[in-house]
Amino acid sequence: MTNTDQSAYTLYYWTACQQFWGRAIGVVLTLDEAGADYTIREPKDAPTGEGEALFAHFRYPAITLPNGMTIGQTPAILQILGQTFGLAGQTEAEQFDCQQTVLDINDIFSDALSGKLADKPERATQWFELLSHKLKDHRFLINDAPTVGDFHAVFATEWVHRKYRTDAYNDFPALARWWQDICAHPSVHKMKNSGIAMLP
Ligand SMILES: N[C@@H](CCC(=O)N[C@@H](CS)C(=O)NCC(=O)O)C(=O)O
């Protein structure tokens, strides 16, 4: 990360990620993994031109890309960055899988946040079985290296632990192994030891 306004990417998120990483977790991990040149600023600093106002510029993260466009919606941002940096699968099949996986993960996050996982543990089991299946033949969710799917899953898992169960993956050995591996991955290890809270 740099602190100049000349960065190729400018991410806008609450507190400029000085107090918590929150929904920016996957985006920041992706930028770090790629070694991208980026700055994080507060939402009040986001562009307010006509185009930006049209995409409901009150929910963040949003990111200004090197081409000058400012984009919102976390899964869309992850998709763009993943494609740009080769962190969204290598083969066509992996890339398609990665697109679905990011949205699956987003649903798991929503179910955790809304209390649906706690209300219906069988739903949690279905999700965790699906993720375990994705891990059947490789170390991370799409292949043997982390992708935007894994980085977004760090965010979702933090919410699963907070709103459902801290031992949620204990009955799912592949998922428990994945969590250990992704937490030991350098960009994730750095974030989790940053002194900044993962969630608000
Ligand atoms: N669908 C959007 C939702 C973004 C969102 O709700 N962000 C929250 C912070 S994590 C926010 O900015 N909330 C402020 C508000 O809703 O006014 C995404 O996935 O990025």
PDB file of C-alpha atoms and ligand atoms in Angstrom:
ATOM      1  CA  MET A   1       0.000   0.000   0.000  1.00  0.00           C
ATOM      2  CA  THR A   2       1.184   3.547  -0.685  1.00  0.00           C
ATOM      3  CA  ASN A   3      -0.105   6.834   0.610  1.00  0.00           C
ATOM      4  CA  THR A   4       0.047   8.968  -2.484  1.00  0.00           C
ATOM      5  CA  ASP A   5      -2.881  10.045  -4.616  1.00  0.00           C
ATOM      6  CA  GLN A   6      -1.007   8.733  -7.642  1.00  0.00           C
ATOM      7  CA  SER A   7      -1.748   5.083  -6.843  1.00  0.00           C
ATOM      8  CA  ALA A   8      -3.054   2.944  -9.662  1.00  0.00           C
ATOM      9  CA  TYR A   9      -6.003   1.827  -7.497  1.00  0.00           C
ATOM     10  CA  THR A  10      -7.872   3.835  -4.868  1.00  0.00           C
ATOM     11  CA  LEU A  11     -10.133   1.858  -2.566  1.00  0.00           C
ATOM     12  CA  TYR A  12     -12.823   3.634  -0.552  1.00  0.00           C
ATOM     13  CA  TYR A  13     -14.022   2.029   2.646  1.00  0.00           C
ATOM     14  CA  TRP A  14     -15.200   3.016   6.110  1.00  0.00           C
ATOM     15  CA  THR A  15     -12.450   4.479   8.322  1.00  0.00           C
ATOM     16  CA  ALA A  16     -10.102   3.964   5.348  1.00  0.00           C
ATOM     17  CA  CYS A  17      -9.572   0.507   6.943  1.00  0.00           C
ATOM     18  CA  GLN A  18      -7.821   2.119   9.899  1.00  0.00           C
ATOM     19  CA  GLN A  19     -10.253   0.612  12.428  1.00  0.00           C
ATOM     20  CA  PHE A  20     -11.580  -2.487  10.658  1.00  0.00           C
ATOM     21  CA  TRP A  21     -11.205  -4.300   7.335  1.00  0.00           C
ATOM     22  CA  GLY A  22     -14.823  -5.479   7.049  1.00  0.00           C
ATOM     23  CA  ARG A  23     -16.228  -5.954   3.580  1.00  0.00           C
ATOM     24  CA  ALA A  24     -12.943  -4.727   2.107  1.00  0.00           C
ATOM     25  CA  ILE A  25     -11.150  -7.888   3.325  1.00  0.00           C
ATOM     26  CA  GLY A  26     -11.206  -9.749   0.001  1.00  0.00           C
ATOM     27  CA  VAL A  27     -10.402  -6.669  -2.045  1.00  0.00           C
ATOM     28  CA  VAL A  28      -7.387  -5.694   0.070  1.00  0.00           C
ATOM     29  CA  LEU A  29      -6.107  -9.290   0.135  1.00  0.00           C
ATOM     30  CA  THR A  30      -6.378  -9.417  -3.654  1.00  0.00           C
ATOM     31  CA  LEU A  31      -4.516  -6.128  -4.117  1.00  0.00           C
ATOM     32  CA  ASP A  32      -1.825  -7.246  -1.653  1.00  0.00           C
ATOM     33  CA  GLU A  33      -1.485 -10.665  -3.255  1.00  0.00           C
ATOM     34  CA  ALA A  34      -1.022  -8.986  -6.640  1.00  0.00           C
ATOM     35  CA  GLY A  35       1.526  -6.528  -5.277  1.00  0.00           C
ATOM     36  CA  ALA A  36      -0.664  -3.757  -6.693  1.00  0.00           C
ATOM     37  CA  ASP A  37      -0.055  -0.086  -6.081  1.00  0.00           C
ATOM     38  CA  TYR A  38      -3.076   1.102  -4.078  1.00  0.00           C
ATOM     39  CA  THR A  39      -4.310   3.616  -1.542  1.00  0.00           C
ATOM     40  CA  ILE A  40      -7.250   3.271   0.846  1.00  0.00           C
ATOM     41  CA  ARG A  41      -9.336   6.363   1.508  1.00  0.00           C
ATOM     42  CA  GLU A  42     -12.565   7.164   3.322  1.00  0.00           C
ATOM     43  CA  PRO A  43     -15.928   7.153   1.526  1.00  0.00           C
ATOM     44  CA  LYS A  44     -16.105  10.936   1.826  1.00  0.00           C
ATOM     45  CA  ASP A  45     -13.131  11.114  -0.557  1.00  0.00           C
ATOM     46  CA  ALA A  46     -14.802   9.016  -3.266  1.00  0.00           C
ATOM     47  CA  PRO A  47     -15.495  10.695  -6.621  1.00  0.00           C
ATOM     48  CA  THR A  48     -18.920  12.291  -6.835  1.00  0.00           C
ATOM     49  CA  GLY A  49     -19.315  12.773 -10.568  1.00  0.00           C
ATOM     50  CA  GLU A  50     -22.562  11.986 -12.364  1.00  0.00           C
ATOM     51  CA  GLY A  51     -21.564   8.397 -13.157  1.00  0.00           C
ATOM     52  CA  GLU A  52     -20.509   7.673  -9.609  1.00  0.00           C
ATOM     53  CA  ALA A  53     -23.734   9.087  -8.152  1.00  0.00           C
ATOM     54  CA  LEU A  54     -25.730   6.686 -10.304  1.00  0.00           C
ATOM     55  CA  PHE A  55     -24.369   3.558  -8.634  1.00  0.00           C
ATOM     56  CA  ALA A  56     -25.850   4.330  -5.214  1.00  0.00           C
ATOM     57  CA  HIS A  57     -22.731   5.830  -3.804  1.00  0.00           C
ATOM     58  CA  PHE A  58     -23.539   5.221  -0.173  1.00  0.00           C
ATOM     59  CA  ARG A  59     -22.416   1.628   0.244  1.00  0.00           C
ATOM     60  CA  TYR A  60     -18.789   0.624   0.233  1.00  0.00           C
ATOM     61  CA  PRO A  61     -16.251  -0.682  -0.750  1.00  0.00           C
ATOM     62  CA  ALA A  62     -15.852   1.117  -4.052  1.00  0.00           C
ATOM     63  CA  ILE A  63     -12.666   1.323  -6.068  1.00  0.00           C
ATOM     64  CA  THR A  64     -11.254   3.684  -8.668  1.00  0.00           C
ATOM     65  CA  LEU A  65      -9.449   1.672 -11.336  1.00  0.00           C
ATOM     66  CA  PRO A  66      -6.443   2.722 -13.419  1.00  0.00           C
ATOM     67  CA  ASN A  67      -8.809   3.525 -16.309  1.00  0.00           C
ATOM     68  CA  GLY A  68     -10.533   6.124 -14.117  1.00  0.00           C
ATOM     69  CA  MET A  69     -13.777   4.192 -13.599  1.00  0.00           C
ATOM     70  CA  THR A  70     -15.115   3.899 -10.069  1.00  0.00           C
ATOM     71  CA  ILE A  71     -16.857   0.580  -9.383  1.00  0.00           C
ATOM     72  CA  GLY A  72     -18.970  -0.606  -6.454  1.00  0.00           C
ATOM     73  CA  GLN A  73     -20.333  -4.029  -5.309  1.00  0.00           C
ATOM     74  CA  THR A  74     -17.750  -6.287  -3.714  1.00  0.00           C
ATOM     75  CA  PRO A  75     -18.264  -9.349  -5.959  1.00  0.00           C
ATOM     76  CA  ALA A  76     -17.920  -7.169  -9.075  1.00  0.00           C
ATOM     77  CA  ILE A  77     -14.746  -5.554  -7.727  1.00  0.00           C
ATOM     78  CA  LEU A  78     -13.306  -8.996  -6.925  1.00  0.00           C
ATOM     79  CA  GLN A  79     -14.170 -10.247 -10.378  1.00  0.00           C
ATOM     80  CA  ILE A  80     -12.437  -7.321 -12.091  1.00  0.00           C
ATOM     81  CA  LEU A  81      -9.328  -7.483  -9.906  1.00  0.00           C
ATOM     82  CA  GLY A  82      -9.199 -11.267 -10.079  1.00  0.00           C
ATOM     83  CA  GLN A  83      -9.252 -11.207 -13.876  1.00  0.00           C
ATOM     84  CA  THR A  84      -6.733  -8.378 -14.047  1.00  0.00           C
ATOM     85  CA  PHE A  85      -4.220 -10.063 -11.756  1.00  0.00           C
ATOM     86  CA  GLY A  86      -4.780 -13.708 -12.695  1.00  0.00           C
ATOM     87  CA  LEU A  87      -6.302 -14.443  -9.287  1.00  0.00           C
ATOM     88  CA  ALA A  88      -9.632 -15.781 -10.534  1.00  0.00           C
ATOM     89  CA  GLY A  89      -8.657 -19.179 -11.925  1.00  0.00           C
ATOM     90  CA  GLN A  90      -6.366 -20.164 -14.768  1.00  0.00           C
ATOM     91  CA  THR A  91      -8.421 -22.311 -17.145  1.00  0.00           C
ATOM     92  CA  GLU A  92     -11.825 -21.298 -18.461  1.00  0.00           C
ATOM     93  CA  ALA A  93     -13.452 -23.932 -16.240  1.00  0.00           C
ATOM     94  CA  GLU A  94     -11.665 -22.551 -13.166  1.00  0.00           C
ATOM     95  CA  GLN A  95     -12.675 -19.008 -14.068  1.00  0.00           C
ATOM     96  CA  PHE A  96     -16.337 -19.970 -14.354  1.00  0.00           C
ATOM     97  CA  ASP A  97     -16.072 -21.902 -11.081  1.00  0.00           C
ATOM     98  CA  CYS A  98     -14.460 -18.886  -9.440  1.00  0.00           C
ATOM     99  CA  GLN A  99     -17.314 -16.588 -10.487  1.00  0.00           C
ATOM    100  CA  GLN A 100     -19.871 -18.905  -8.912  1.00  0.00           C
ATOM    101  CA  THR A 101     -17.725 -19.443  -5.830  1.00  0.00           C
ATOM    102  CA  VAL A 102     -17.464 -15.717  -5.086  1.00  0.00           C
ATOM    103  CA  LEU A 103     -21.265 -15.494  -5.202  1.00  0.00           C
ATOM    104  CA  ASP A 104     -21.692 -18.679  -3.125  1.00  0.00           C
ATOM    105  CA  ILE A 105     -19.385 -17.161  -0.541  1.00  0.00           C
ATOM    106  CA  ASN A 106     -21.340 -13.927  -0.628  1.00  0.00           C
ATOM    107  CA  ASP A 107     -24.530 -15.901   0.105  1.00  0.00           C
ATOM    108  CA  ILE A 108     -22.835 -17.679   3.019  1.00  0.00           C
ATOM    109  CA  PHE A 109     -21.835 -14.285   4.397  1.00  0.00           C
ATOM    110  CA  SER A 110     -25.443 -13.031   4.028  1.00  0.00           C
ATOM    111  CA  ASP A 111     -26.853 -16.143   5.712  1.00  0.00           C
ATOM    112  CA  ALA A 112     -24.391 -15.776   8.583  1.00  0.00           C
ATOM    113  CA  LEU A 113     -25.079 -12.059   9.034  1.00  0.00           C
ATOM    114  CA  SER A 114     -28.861 -12.436   8.921  1.00  0.00           C
ATOM    115  CA  GLY A 115     -28.840 -15.222  11.534  1.00  0.00           C
ATOM    116  CA  LYS A 116     -30.098 -17.817   9.024  1.00  0.00           C
ATOM    117  CA  LEU A 117     -27.198 -20.180   9.752  1.00  0.00           C
ATOM    118  CA  ALA A 118     -27.912 -20.061  13.474  1.00  0.00           C
ATOM    119  CA  ASP A 119     -31.662 -20.535  12.909  1.00  0.00           C
ATOM    120  CA  LYS A 120     -31.174 -23.387  10.458  1.00  0.00           C
ATOM    121  CA  PRO A 121     -27.938 -25.290  11.150  1.00  0.00           C
ATOM    122  CA  GLU A 122     -28.859 -27.714   8.350  1.00  0.00           C
ATOM    123  CA  ARG A 123     -28.380 -24.801   5.969  1.00  0.00           C
ATOM    124  CA  ALA A 124     -24.881 -24.256   7.379  1.00  0.00           C
ATOM    125  CA  THR A 125     -24.194 -27.959   6.847  1.00  0.00           C
ATOM    126  CA  GLN A 126     -25.278 -27.686   3.205  1.00  0.00           C
ATOM    127  CA  TRP A 127     -22.987 -24.732   2.600  1.00  0.00           C
ATOM    128  CA  PHE A 128     -20.026 -26.326   4.357  1.00  0.00           C
ATOM    129  CA  GLU A 129     -20.521 -29.554   2.419  1.00  0.00           C
ATOM    130  CA  LEU A 130     -20.506 -27.553  -0.815  1.00  0.00           C
ATOM    131  CA  LEU A 131     -17.246 -25.834   0.166  1.00  0.00           C
ATOM    132  CA  SER A 132     -15.736 -29.160   1.245  1.00  0.00           C
ATOM    133  CA  HIS A 133     -16.616 -30.567  -2.167  1.00  0.00           C
ATOM    134  CA  LYS A 134     -14.824 -27.639  -3.822  1.00  0.00           C
ATOM    135  CA  LEU A 135     -11.726 -28.552  -1.790  1.00  0.00           C
ATOM    136  CA  LYS A 136     -11.815 -32.219  -2.752  1.00  0.00           C
ATOM    137  CA  ASP A 137      -9.116 -32.074  -5.426  1.00  0.00           C
ATOM    138  CA  HIS A 138      -7.054 -29.018  -4.536  1.00  0.00           C
ATOM    139  CA  ARG A 139      -5.643 -27.044  -1.643  1.00  0.00           C
ATOM    140  CA  PHE A 140      -7.706 -23.882  -2.144  1.00  0.00           C
ATOM    141  CA  LEU A 141     -11.243 -23.379  -3.415  1.00  0.00           C
ATOM    142  CA  ILE A 142     -10.503 -23.160  -7.137  1.00  0.00           C
ATOM    143  CA  ASN A 143      -7.041 -24.690  -7.540  1.00  0.00           C
ATOM    144  CA  ASP A 144      -3.815 -25.034  -5.566  1.00  0.00           C
ATOM    145  CA  ALA A 145      -3.279 -21.292  -5.166  1.00  0.00           C
ATOM    146  CA  PRO A 146      -5.576 -18.782  -3.450  1.00  0.00           C
ATOM    147  CA  THR A 147      -7.996 -16.837  -5.659  1.00  0.00           C
ATOM    148  CA  VAL A 148     -10.512 -14.069  -5.031  1.00  0.00           C
ATOM    149  CA  GLY A 149     -12.887 -16.878  -3.972  1.00  0.00           C
ATOM    150  CA  ASP A 150     -10.592 -17.775  -1.072  1.00  0.00           C
ATOM    151  CA  PHE A 151     -10.021 -14.133  -0.160  1.00  0.00           C
ATOM    152  CA  HIS A 152     -13.756 -13.399  -0.048  1.00  0.00           C
ATOM    153  CA  ALA A 153     -14.175 -16.606   1.979  1.00  0.00           C
ATOM    154  CA  VAL A 154     -11.857 -15.156   4.644  1.00  0.00           C
ATOM    155  CA  PHE A 155     -14.407 -12.341   5.051  1.00  0.00           C
ATOM    156  CA  ALA A 156     -17.365 -14.760   5.122  1.00  0.00           C
ATOM    157  CA  THR A 157     -15.619 -17.056   7.621  1.00  0.00           C
ATOM    158  CA  GLU A 158     -15.018 -14.168  10.001  1.00  0.00           C
ATOM    159  CA  TRP A 159     -18.802 -13.593   9.981  1.00  0.00           C
ATOM    160  CA  VAL A 160     -19.550 -17.319  10.296  1.00  0.00           C
ATOM    161  CA  HIS A 161     -17.366 -17.398  13.404  1.00  0.00           C
ATOM    162  CA  ARG A 162     -18.979 -14.311  14.867  1.00  0.00           C
ATOM    163  CA  LYS A 163     -22.646 -15.004  14.126  1.00  0.00           C
ATOM    164  CA  TYR A 164     -22.828 -18.802  13.936  1.00  0.00           C
ATOM    165  CA  ARG A 165     -20.100 -20.828  15.685  1.00  0.00           C
ATOM    166  CA  THR A 166     -16.385 -20.356  16.233  1.00  0.00           C
ATOM    167  CA  ASP A 167     -15.983 -24.123  15.767  1.00  0.00           C
ATOM    168  CA  ALA A 168     -18.185 -24.126  12.643  1.00  0.00           C
ATOM    169  CA  TYR A 169     -15.665 -26.034  10.501  1.00  0.00           C
ATOM    170  CA  ASN A 170     -14.722 -28.682  13.107  1.00  0.00           C
ATOM    171  CA  ASP A 171     -16.945 -31.333  11.523  1.00  0.00           C
ATOM    172  CA  PHE A 172     -15.627 -30.517   8.032  1.00  0.00           C
ATOM    173  CA  PRO A 173     -11.966 -31.605   7.908  1.00  0.00           C
ATOM    174  CA  ALA A 174     -11.250 -30.203   4.438  1.00  0.00           C
ATOM    175  CA  LEU A 175     -12.667 -26.839   5.418  1.00  0.00           C
ATOM    176  CA  ALA A 176     -10.817 -26.815   8.741  1.00  0.00           C
ATOM    177  CA  ARG A 177      -7.595 -27.588   6.847  1.00  0.00           C
ATOM    178  CA  TRP A 178      -8.390 -24.817   4.322  1.00  0.00           C
ATOM    179  CA  TRP A 179      -8.907 -22.269   7.117  1.00  0.00           C
ATOM    180  CA  GLN A 180      -5.520 -23.150   8.627  1.00  0.00           C
ATOM    181  CA  ASP A 181      -3.825 -22.884   5.239  1.00  0.00           C
ATOM    182  CA  ILE A 182      -5.444 -19.615   4.176  1.00  0.00           C
ATOM    183  CA  CYS A 183      -4.723 -18.026   7.579  1.00  0.00           C
ATOM    184  CA  ALA A 184      -1.042 -18.982   7.152  1.00  0.00           C
ATOM    185  CA  HIS A 185      -0.948 -17.494   3.634  1.00  0.00           C
ATOM    186  CA  PRO A 186       1.271 -14.361   3.773  1.00  0.00           C
ATOM    187  CA  SER A 187      -1.298 -11.699   2.745  1.00  0.00           C
ATOM    188  CA  VAL A 188      -3.930 -13.137   5.096  1.00  0.00           C
ATOM    189  CA  HIS A 189      -1.445 -13.632   7.944  1.00  0.00           C
ATOM    190  CA  LYS A 190      -0.358 -10.014   7.554  1.00  0.00           C
ATOM    191  CA  MET A 191      -3.941  -8.731   7.674  1.00  0.00           C
ATOM    192  CA  LYS A 192      -4.959 -10.857  10.641  1.00  0.00           C
ATOM    193  CA  ASN A 193      -1.894  -9.617  12.539  1.00  0.00           C
ATOM    194  CA  SER A 194      -2.238  -5.996  11.445  1.00  0.00           C
ATOM    195  CA  GLY A 195      -3.687  -4.780  14.739  1.00  0.00           C
ATOM    196  CA  ILE A 196      -6.766  -3.650  12.780  1.00  0.00           C
ATOM    197  CA  ALA A 197      -9.969  -5.578  13.556  1.00  0.00           C
ATOM    198  CA  MET A 198     -11.166  -7.946  10.855  1.00  0.00           C
ATOM    199  CA  LEU A 199     -14.807  -6.917  11.452  1.00  0.00           C
ATOM    200  CA  PRO A 200     -16.435  -3.773  12.846  1.00  0.00           C
TER     201      PRO A 200
HETATM  202  N1  LIG B   1     -23.885  -5.193  -2.080  1.00  0.00           N
HETATM  203  C1  LIG B   1     -22.844  -4.297  -1.600  1.00  0.00           C
HETATM  204  C2  LIG B   1     -23.188  -3.917  -0.163  1.00  0.00           C
HETATM  205  C3  LIG B   1     -22.195  -2.939   0.400  1.00  0.00           C
HETATM  206  C4  LIG B   1     -22.555  -2.547   1.838  1.00  0.00           C
HETATM  207  O1  LIG B   1     -23.686  -2.740   2.334  1.00  0.00           O
HETATM  208  N2  LIG B   1     -21.573  -1.935   2.513  1.00  0.00           N
HETATM  209  C5  LIG B   1     -21.793  -1.488   3.849  1.00  0.00           C
HETATM  210  C6  LIG B   1     -20.539  -1.559   4.679  1.00  0.00           C
HETATM  211  S1  LIG B   1     -19.900  -3.207   4.825  1.00  0.00           S
HETATM  212  C7  LIG B   1     -22.186  -0.017   3.801  1.00  0.00           C
HETATM  213  O2  LIG B   1     -21.499   0.759   3.164  1.00  0.00           O
HETATM  214  N3  LIG B   1     -23.288   0.356   4.482  1.00  0.00           N
HETATM  215  C8  LIG B   1     -23.727   1.718   4.558  1.00  0.00           C
HETATM  216  C9  LIG B   1     -25.160   1.894   4.152  1.00  0.00           C
HETATM  217  O3  LIG B   1     -25.830   0.909   3.781  1.00  0.00           O
HETATM  218  O4  LIG B   1     -25.615   3.058   4.212  1.00  0.00           O
HETATM  219  C10 LIG B   1     -21.478  -4.994  -1.708  1.00  0.00           C
HETATM  220  O5  LIG B   1     -21.429  -6.234  -1.735  1.00  0.00           O
HETATM  221  O6  LIG B   1     -20.457  -4.314  -1.795  1.00  0.00           O
END
